[in-house]
mmCIF file of C-alpha atoms in Angstrom:
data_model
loop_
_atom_site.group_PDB
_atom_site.id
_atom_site.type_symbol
_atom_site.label_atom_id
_atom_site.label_comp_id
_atom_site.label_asym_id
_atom_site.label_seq_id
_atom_site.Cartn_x
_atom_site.Cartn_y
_atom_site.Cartn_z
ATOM 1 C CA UNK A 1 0.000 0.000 0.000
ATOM 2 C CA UNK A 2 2.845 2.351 1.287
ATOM 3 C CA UNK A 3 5.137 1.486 -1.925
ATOM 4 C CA UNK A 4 2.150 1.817 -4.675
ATOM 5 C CA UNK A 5 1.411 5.433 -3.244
ATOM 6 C CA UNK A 6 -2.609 4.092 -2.368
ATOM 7 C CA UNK A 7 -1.853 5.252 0.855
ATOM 8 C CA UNK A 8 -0.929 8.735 -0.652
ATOM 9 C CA UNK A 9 -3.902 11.557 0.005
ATOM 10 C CA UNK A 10 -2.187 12.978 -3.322
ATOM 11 C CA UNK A 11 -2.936 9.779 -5.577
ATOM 12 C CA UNK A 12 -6.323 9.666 -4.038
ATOM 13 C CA UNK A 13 -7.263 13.210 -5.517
ATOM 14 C CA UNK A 14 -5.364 12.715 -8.696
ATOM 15 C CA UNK A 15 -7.467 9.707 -9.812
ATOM 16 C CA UNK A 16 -10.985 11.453 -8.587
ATOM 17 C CA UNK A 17 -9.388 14.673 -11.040
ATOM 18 C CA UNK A 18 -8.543 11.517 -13.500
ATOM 19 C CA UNK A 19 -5.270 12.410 -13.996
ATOM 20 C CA UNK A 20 -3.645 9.242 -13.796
ATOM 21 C CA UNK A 21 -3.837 5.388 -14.764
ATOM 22 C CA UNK A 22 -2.203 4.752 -11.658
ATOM 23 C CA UNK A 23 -5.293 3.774 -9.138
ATOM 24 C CA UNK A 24 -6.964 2.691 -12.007
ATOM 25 C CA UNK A 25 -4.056 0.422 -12.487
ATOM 26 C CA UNK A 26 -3.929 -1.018 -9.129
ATOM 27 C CA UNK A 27 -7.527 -1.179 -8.076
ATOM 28 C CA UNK A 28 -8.452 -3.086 -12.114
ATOM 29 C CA UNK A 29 -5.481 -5.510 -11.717
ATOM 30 C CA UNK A 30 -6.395 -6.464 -8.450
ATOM 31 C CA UNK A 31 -9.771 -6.825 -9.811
ATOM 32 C CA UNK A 32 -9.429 -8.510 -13.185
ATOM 33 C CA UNK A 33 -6.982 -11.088 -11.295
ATOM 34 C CA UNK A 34 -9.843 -11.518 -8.238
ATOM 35 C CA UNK A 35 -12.402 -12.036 -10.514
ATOM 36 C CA UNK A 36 -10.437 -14.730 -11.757
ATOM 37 C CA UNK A 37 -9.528 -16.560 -8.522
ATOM 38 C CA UNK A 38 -12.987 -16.416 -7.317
ATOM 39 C CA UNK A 39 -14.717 -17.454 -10.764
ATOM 40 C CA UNK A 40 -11.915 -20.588 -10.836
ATOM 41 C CA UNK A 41 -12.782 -21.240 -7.218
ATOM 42 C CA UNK A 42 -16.440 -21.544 -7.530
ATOM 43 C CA UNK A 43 -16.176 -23.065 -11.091
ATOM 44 C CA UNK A 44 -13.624 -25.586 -9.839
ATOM 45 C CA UNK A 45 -14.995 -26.380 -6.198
ATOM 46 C CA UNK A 46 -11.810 -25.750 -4.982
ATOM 47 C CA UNK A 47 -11.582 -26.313 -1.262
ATOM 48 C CA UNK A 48 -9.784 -24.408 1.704
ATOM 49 C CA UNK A 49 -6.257 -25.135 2.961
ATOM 50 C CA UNK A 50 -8.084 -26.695 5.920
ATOM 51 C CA UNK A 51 -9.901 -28.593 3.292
ATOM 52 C CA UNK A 52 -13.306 -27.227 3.563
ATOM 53 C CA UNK A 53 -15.399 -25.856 1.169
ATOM 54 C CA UNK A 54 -14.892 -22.213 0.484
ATOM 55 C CA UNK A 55 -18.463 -19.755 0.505
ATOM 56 C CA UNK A 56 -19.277 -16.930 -0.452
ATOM 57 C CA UNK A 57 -22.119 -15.028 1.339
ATOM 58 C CA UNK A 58 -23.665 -13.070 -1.249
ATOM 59 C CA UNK A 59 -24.512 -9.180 0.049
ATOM 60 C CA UNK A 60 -28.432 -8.248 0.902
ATOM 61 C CA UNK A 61 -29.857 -6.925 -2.533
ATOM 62 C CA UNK A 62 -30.727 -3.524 -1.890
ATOM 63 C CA UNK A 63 -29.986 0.313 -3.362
ATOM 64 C CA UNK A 64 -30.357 2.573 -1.037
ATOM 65 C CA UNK A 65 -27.851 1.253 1.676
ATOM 66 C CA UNK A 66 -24.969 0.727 -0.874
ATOM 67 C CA UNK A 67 -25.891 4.225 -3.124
ATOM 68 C CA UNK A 68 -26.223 6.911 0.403
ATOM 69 C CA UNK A 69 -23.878 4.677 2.053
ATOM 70 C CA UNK A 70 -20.949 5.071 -0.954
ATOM 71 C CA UNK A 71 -21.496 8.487 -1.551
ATOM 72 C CA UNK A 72 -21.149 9.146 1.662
ATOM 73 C CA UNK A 73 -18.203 7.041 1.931
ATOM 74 C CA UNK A 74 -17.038 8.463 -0.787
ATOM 75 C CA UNK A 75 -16.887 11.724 0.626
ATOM 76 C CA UNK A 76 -14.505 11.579 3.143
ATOM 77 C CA UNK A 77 -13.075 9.146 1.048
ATOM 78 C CA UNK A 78 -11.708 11.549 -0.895
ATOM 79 C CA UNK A 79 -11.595 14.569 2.009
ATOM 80 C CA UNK A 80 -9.218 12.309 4.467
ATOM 81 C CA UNK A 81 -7.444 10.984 0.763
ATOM 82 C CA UNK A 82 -7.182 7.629 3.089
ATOM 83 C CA UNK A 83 -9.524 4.462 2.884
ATOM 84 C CA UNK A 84 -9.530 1.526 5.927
ATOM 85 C CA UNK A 85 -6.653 -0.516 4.855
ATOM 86 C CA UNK A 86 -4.252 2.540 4.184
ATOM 87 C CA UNK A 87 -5.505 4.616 7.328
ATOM 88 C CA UNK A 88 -3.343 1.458 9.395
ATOM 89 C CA UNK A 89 -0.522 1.567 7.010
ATOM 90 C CA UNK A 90 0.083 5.034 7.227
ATOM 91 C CA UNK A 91 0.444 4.651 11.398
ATOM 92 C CA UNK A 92 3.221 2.458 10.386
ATOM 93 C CA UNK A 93 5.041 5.360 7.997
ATOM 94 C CA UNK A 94 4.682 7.654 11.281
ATOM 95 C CA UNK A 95 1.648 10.332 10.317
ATOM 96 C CA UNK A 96 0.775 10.985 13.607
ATOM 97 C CA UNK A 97 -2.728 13.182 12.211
ATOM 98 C CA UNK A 98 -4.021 9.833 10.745
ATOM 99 C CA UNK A 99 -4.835 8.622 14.448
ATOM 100 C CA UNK A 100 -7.359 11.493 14.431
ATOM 101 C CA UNK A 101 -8.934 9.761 10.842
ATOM 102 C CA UNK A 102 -8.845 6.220 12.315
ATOM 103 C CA UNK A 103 -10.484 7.785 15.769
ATOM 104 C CA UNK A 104 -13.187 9.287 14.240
ATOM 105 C CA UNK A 105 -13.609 6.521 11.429
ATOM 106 C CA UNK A 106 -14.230 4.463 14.331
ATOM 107 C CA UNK A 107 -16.738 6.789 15.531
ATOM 108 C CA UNK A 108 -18.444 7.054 12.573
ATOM 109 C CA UNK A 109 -18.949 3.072 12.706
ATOM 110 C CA UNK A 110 -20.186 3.432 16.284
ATOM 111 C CA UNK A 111 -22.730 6.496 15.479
ATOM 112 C CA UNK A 112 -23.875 3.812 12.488
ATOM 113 C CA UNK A 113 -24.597 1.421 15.024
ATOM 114 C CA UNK A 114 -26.946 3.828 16.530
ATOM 115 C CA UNK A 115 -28.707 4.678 14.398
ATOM 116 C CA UNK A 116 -29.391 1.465 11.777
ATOM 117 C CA UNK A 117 -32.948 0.909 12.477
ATOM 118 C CA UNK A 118 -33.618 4.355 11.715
ATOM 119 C CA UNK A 119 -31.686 4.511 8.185
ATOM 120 C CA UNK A 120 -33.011 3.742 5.071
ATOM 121 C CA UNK A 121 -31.643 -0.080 3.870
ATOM 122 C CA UNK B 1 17.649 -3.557 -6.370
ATOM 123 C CA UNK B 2 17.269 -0.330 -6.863
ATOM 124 C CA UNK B 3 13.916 -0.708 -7.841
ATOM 125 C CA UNK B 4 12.434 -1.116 -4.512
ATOM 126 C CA UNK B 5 13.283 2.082 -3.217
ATOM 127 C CA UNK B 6 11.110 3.303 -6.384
ATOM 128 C CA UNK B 7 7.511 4.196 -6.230
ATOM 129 C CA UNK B 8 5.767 0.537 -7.333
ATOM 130 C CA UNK B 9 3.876 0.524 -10.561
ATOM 131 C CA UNK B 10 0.367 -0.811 -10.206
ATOM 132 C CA UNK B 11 1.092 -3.944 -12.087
ATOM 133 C CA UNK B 12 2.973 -4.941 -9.184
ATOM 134 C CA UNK B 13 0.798 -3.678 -6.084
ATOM 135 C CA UNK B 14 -2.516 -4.302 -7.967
ATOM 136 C CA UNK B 15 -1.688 -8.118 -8.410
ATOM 137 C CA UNK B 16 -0.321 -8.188 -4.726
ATOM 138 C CA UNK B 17 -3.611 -7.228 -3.614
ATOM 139 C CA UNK B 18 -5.485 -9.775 -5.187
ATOM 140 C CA UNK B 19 -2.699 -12.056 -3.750
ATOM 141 C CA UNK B 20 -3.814 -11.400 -0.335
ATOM 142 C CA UNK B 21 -7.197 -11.913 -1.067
ATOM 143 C CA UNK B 22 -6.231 -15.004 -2.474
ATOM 144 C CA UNK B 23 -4.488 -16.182 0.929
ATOM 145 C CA UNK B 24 -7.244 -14.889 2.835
ATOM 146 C CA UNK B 25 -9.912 -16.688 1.109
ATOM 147 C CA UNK B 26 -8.175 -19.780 1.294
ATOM 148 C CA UNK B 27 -8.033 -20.180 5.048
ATOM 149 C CA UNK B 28 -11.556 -19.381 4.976
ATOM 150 C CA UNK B 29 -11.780 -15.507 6.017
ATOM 151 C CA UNK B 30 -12.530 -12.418 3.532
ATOM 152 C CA UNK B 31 -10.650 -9.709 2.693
ATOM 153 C CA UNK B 32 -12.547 -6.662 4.192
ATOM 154 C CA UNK B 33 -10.516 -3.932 6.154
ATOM 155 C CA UNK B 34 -13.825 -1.403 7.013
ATOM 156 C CA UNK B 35 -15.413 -4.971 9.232
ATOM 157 C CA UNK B 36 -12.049 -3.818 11.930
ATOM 158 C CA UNK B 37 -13.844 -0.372 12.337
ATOM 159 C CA UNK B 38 -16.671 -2.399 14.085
ATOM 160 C CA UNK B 39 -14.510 -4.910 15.834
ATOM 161 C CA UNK B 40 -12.870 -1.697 17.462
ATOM 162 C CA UNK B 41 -16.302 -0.427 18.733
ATOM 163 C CA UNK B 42 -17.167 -3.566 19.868
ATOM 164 C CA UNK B 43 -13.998 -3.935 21.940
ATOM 165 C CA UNK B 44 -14.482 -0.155 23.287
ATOM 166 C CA UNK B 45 -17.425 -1.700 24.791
ATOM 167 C CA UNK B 46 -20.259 -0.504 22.036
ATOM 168 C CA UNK B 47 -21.951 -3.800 22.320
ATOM 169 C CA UNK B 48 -24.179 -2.083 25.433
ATOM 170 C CA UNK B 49 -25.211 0.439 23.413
ATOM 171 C CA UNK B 50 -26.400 -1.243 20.694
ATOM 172 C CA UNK B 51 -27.072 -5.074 19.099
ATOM 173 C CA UNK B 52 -25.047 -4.222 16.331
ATOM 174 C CA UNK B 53 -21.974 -4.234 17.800
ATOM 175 C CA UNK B 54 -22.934 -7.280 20.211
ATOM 176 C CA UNK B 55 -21.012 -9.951 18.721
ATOM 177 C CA UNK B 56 -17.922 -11.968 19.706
ATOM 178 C CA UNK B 57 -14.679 -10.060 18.590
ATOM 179 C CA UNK B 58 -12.609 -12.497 19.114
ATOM 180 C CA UNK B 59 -13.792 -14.290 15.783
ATOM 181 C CA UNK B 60 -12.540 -11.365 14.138
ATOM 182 C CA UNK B 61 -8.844 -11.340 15.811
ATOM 183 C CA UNK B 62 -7.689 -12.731 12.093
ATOM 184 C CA UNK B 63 -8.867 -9.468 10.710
ATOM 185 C CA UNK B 64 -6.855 -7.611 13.658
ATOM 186 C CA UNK B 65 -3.668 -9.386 12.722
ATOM 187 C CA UNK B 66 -3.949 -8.156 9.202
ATOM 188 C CA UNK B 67 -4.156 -4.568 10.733
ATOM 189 C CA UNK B 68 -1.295 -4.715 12.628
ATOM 190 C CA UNK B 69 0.711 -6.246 9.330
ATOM 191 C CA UNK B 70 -0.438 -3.061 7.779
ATOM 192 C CA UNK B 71 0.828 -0.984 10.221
ATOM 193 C CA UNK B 72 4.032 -3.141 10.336
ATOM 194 C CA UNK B 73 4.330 -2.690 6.382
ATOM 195 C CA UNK B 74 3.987 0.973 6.642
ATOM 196 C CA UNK B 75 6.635 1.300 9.019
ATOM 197 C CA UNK B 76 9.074 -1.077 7.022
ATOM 198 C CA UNK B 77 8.228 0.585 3.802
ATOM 199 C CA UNK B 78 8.650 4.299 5.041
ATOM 200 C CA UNK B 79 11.420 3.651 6.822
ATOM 201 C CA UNK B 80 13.281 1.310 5.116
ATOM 202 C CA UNK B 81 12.621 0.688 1.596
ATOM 203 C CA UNK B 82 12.032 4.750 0.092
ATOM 204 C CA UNK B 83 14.875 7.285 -0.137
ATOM 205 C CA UNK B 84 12.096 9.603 -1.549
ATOM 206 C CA UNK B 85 8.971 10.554 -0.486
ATOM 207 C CA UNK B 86 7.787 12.795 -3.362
ATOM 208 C CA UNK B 87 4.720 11.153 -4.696
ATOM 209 C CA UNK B 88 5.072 12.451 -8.708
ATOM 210 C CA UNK B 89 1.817 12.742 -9.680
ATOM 211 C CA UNK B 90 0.645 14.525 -12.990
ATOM 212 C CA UNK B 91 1.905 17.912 -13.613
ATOM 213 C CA UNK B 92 -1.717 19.194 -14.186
ATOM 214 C CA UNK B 93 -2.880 17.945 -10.445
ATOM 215 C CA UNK B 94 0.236 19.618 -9.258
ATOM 216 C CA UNK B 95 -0.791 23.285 -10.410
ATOM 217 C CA UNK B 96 -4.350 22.736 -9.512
ATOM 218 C CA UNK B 97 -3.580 21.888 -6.187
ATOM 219 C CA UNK B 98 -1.362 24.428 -5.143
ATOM 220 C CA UNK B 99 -4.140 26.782 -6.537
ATOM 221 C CA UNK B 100 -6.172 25.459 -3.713
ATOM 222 C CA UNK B 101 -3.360 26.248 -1.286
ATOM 223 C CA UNK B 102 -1.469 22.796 -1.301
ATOM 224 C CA UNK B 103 2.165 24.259 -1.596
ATOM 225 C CA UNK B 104 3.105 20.509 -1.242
ATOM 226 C CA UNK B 105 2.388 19.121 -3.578
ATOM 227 C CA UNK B 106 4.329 16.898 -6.028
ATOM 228 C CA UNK B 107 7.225 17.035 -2.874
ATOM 229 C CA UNK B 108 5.507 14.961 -0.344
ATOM 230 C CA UNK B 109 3.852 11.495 0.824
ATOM 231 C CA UNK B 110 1.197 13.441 2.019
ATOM 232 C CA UNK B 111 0.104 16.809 2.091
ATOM 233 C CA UNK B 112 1.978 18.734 5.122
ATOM 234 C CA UNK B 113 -0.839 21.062 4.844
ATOM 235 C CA UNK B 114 -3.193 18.741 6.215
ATOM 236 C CA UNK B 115 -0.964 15.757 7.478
ATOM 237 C CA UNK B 116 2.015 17.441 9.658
ATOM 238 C CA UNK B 117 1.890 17.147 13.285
ATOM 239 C CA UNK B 118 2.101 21.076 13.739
ATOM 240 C CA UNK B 119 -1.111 20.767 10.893
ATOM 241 C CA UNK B 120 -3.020 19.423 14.215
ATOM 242 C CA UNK B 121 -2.561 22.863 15.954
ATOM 243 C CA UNK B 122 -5.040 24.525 13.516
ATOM 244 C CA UNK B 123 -9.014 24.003 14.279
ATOM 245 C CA UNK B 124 -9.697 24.102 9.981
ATOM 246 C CA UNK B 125 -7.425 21.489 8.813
ATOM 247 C CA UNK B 126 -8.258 19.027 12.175
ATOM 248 C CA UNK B 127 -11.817 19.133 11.366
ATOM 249 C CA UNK B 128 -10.944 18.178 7.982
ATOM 250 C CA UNK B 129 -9.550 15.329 9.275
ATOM 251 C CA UNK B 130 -12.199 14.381 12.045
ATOM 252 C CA UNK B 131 -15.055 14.999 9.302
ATOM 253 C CA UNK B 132 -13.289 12.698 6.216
ATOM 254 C CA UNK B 133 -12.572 9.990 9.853
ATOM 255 C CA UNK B 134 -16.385 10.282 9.947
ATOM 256 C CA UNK B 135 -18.021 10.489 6.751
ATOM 257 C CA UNK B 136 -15.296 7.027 6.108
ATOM 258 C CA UNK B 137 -16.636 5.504 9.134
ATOM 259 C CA UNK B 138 -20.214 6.011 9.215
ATOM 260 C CA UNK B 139 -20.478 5.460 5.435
ATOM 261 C CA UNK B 140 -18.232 2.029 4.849
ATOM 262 C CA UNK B 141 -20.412 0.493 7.296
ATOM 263 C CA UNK B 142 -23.384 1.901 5.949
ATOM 264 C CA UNK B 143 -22.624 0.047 2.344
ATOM 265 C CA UNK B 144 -21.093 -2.367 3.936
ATOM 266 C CA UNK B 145 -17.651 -2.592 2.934
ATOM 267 C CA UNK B 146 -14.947 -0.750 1.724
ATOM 268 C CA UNK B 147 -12.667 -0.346 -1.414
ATOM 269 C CA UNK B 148 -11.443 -3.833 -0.354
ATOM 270 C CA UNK B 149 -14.947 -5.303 0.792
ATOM 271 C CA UNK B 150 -16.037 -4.003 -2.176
ATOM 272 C CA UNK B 151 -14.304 -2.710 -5.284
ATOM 273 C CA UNK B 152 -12.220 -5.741 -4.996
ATOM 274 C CA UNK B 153 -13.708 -8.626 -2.693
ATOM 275 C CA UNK B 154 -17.302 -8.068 -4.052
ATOM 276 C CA UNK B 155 -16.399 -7.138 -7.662
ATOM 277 C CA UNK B 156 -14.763 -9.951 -7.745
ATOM 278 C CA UNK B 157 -17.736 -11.916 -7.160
ATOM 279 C CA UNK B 158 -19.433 -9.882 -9.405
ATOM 280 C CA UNK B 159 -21.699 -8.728 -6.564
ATOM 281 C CA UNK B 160 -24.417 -6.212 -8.530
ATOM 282 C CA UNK B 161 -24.429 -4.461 -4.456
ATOM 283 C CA UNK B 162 -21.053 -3.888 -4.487
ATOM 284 C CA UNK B 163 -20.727 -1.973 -8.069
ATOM 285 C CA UNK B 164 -23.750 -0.057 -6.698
ATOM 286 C CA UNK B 165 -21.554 0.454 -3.772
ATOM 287 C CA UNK B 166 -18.272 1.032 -5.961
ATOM 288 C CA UNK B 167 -20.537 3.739 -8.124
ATOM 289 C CA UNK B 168 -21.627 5.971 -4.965
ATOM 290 C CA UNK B 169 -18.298 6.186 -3.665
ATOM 291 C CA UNK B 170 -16.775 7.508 -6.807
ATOM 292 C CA UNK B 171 -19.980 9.964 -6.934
ATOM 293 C CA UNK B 172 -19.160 11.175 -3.591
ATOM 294 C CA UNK B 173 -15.473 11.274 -4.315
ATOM 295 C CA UNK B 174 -15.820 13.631 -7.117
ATOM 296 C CA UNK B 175 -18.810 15.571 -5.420
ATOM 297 C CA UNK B 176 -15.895 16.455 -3.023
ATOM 298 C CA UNK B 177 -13.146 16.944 -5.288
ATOM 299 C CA UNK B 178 -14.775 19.433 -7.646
ATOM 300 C CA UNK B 179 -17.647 20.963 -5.916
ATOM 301 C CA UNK B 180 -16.476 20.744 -2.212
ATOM 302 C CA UNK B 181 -12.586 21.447 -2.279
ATOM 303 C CA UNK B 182 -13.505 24.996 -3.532
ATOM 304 C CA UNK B 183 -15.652 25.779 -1.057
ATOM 305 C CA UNK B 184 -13.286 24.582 1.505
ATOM 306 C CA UNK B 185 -9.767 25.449 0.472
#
């Protein structure tokens, strides 16, 4: 994450402006060679390392939830130019400011919590 | 071996990633980073508050361990394996950005107008911070999952949610980018 720049606020806006393959790059590689392992998987009943059979659990169909919830996502997404995995790895590079995104990310999860039943799904 | 102290081109990283998916789905887990934002609430003791965050978080202790690998691989990678920082990113994104008061940019990781420590000291550029913490918080959970939950766990089992989920984010992303920034920088 560190070495590809995705943990970089800077890369984050330049692909929103898009202004560079990069992201596009990393995110569609990742995702043409997924889509791969988990088509072969399912195709070829290929089983865990612990030998049992691997599932999927397929997400709730529903718009709402994923369309308000991504845009909002998206938002700070873009504002904090720092996702879930990155927000850890940049702890690790020493960006002391990022505690305040991963403090109120958490936050954020816990005011979600509160207010489910009350949110559109 | 000079190349690892460059920037790594996506061909590299991007396959990674679906590498560790790989290994993840193969001892039986999921890649999904945003499901460690819950875990934490739940271990801050959330689970009184609300059912939602009453489960066992010890079943998600795998997911933990991948956090603190991330962490670890941050701290390896900055401080070991760059000799520069400057993320080169297209000349264009470099003039628009210090037009918006980002004198950084092009010569740092991240911007130090936002991401030093003395950056903390001023009320604007913390609540930037704490607002992006919460709008990524409150909204992963929301659409259940992240960029890794899914643009590339649940894209990559062609999940019709998660391109829903993949579309709003990049709506919101450039709601902020080209209608926001200008109202806030």
């Amino acid at each position: 994450m560190f070495k590809s720049e995705a943990a970089s606020w800077f890369r984050i806006y330049e692909m929103f402006k898009f202004e560079s393959f990069h992201m596009y790059g990393i995110i569609g590689s990742a995702l043409a060679i997924g889509i791969i392992i988990v088509q072969s998987i399912k195709r070829f009943n290929i089983k865990s390392f612990y030998g049992e059979k691997i599932l999927f659990n397929p997400k709730n169909k529903s718009f709402s939830r994923y369309m308000i919830g991504g845009i909002i996502f998206g938002l700070g997404w873009a504002l904090a130019g720092a996702c879930p995995g990155p927000m850890f790895t940049l702890i690790g590079a020493g960006f002391i400011p990022i505690l305040v995104v991963i403090a109120t990310s958490v936050m954020g999860t816990f005011l979600y919590g509160l207010l489910k039943n009350k949110l559109p799904h | 071996m000079n190349w690892i102290y460059e920037p790594w081109p996506w061909y590299v990283s991007g396959p990674m990633i679906a590498f560790i998916m790989l290994l993840l789905i193969m001892v039986g887990k999921n890649f999904g980073m945003s499901a460690n934002l819950r875990t934490m609430c739940t271990i801050c003791g959330a689970g009184n508050k609300t059912d939602f965050f009453n489960f066992d978080w010890k079943s998600q202790k795998w997911n933990l361990v991948v956090v603190i690998g991330a962490v670890i691989g941050g701290f390896i990678a900055s401080n070991y394996l760059t000799t520069d920082f400057a993320v080169l990113i297209n000349q264009d994104t470099v003039t628009d950005l210090k037009a918006l008061g980002f004198e950084s940019a092009g010569e740092a990781y991240l911007p130090i107008e936002l991401y030093s420590t003395n950056a903390l000291l001023d009320i604007k550029n913390l609540s930037v911070l704490a607002i992006g913490g919460l709008l990524v918080g409150f909204g992963t959970r929301y659409a259940g999952g992240c960029t890794s939950g899914h643009a590339i766990s649940g894209l990559s089992d062609l999940q019709i949610p998660s391109l829903i989920a993949v579309i709003g984010f990049f709506i919101g992303g450039l709601l902020m980018i080209h209608f926001i920034f200008p109202l806030i920088f």
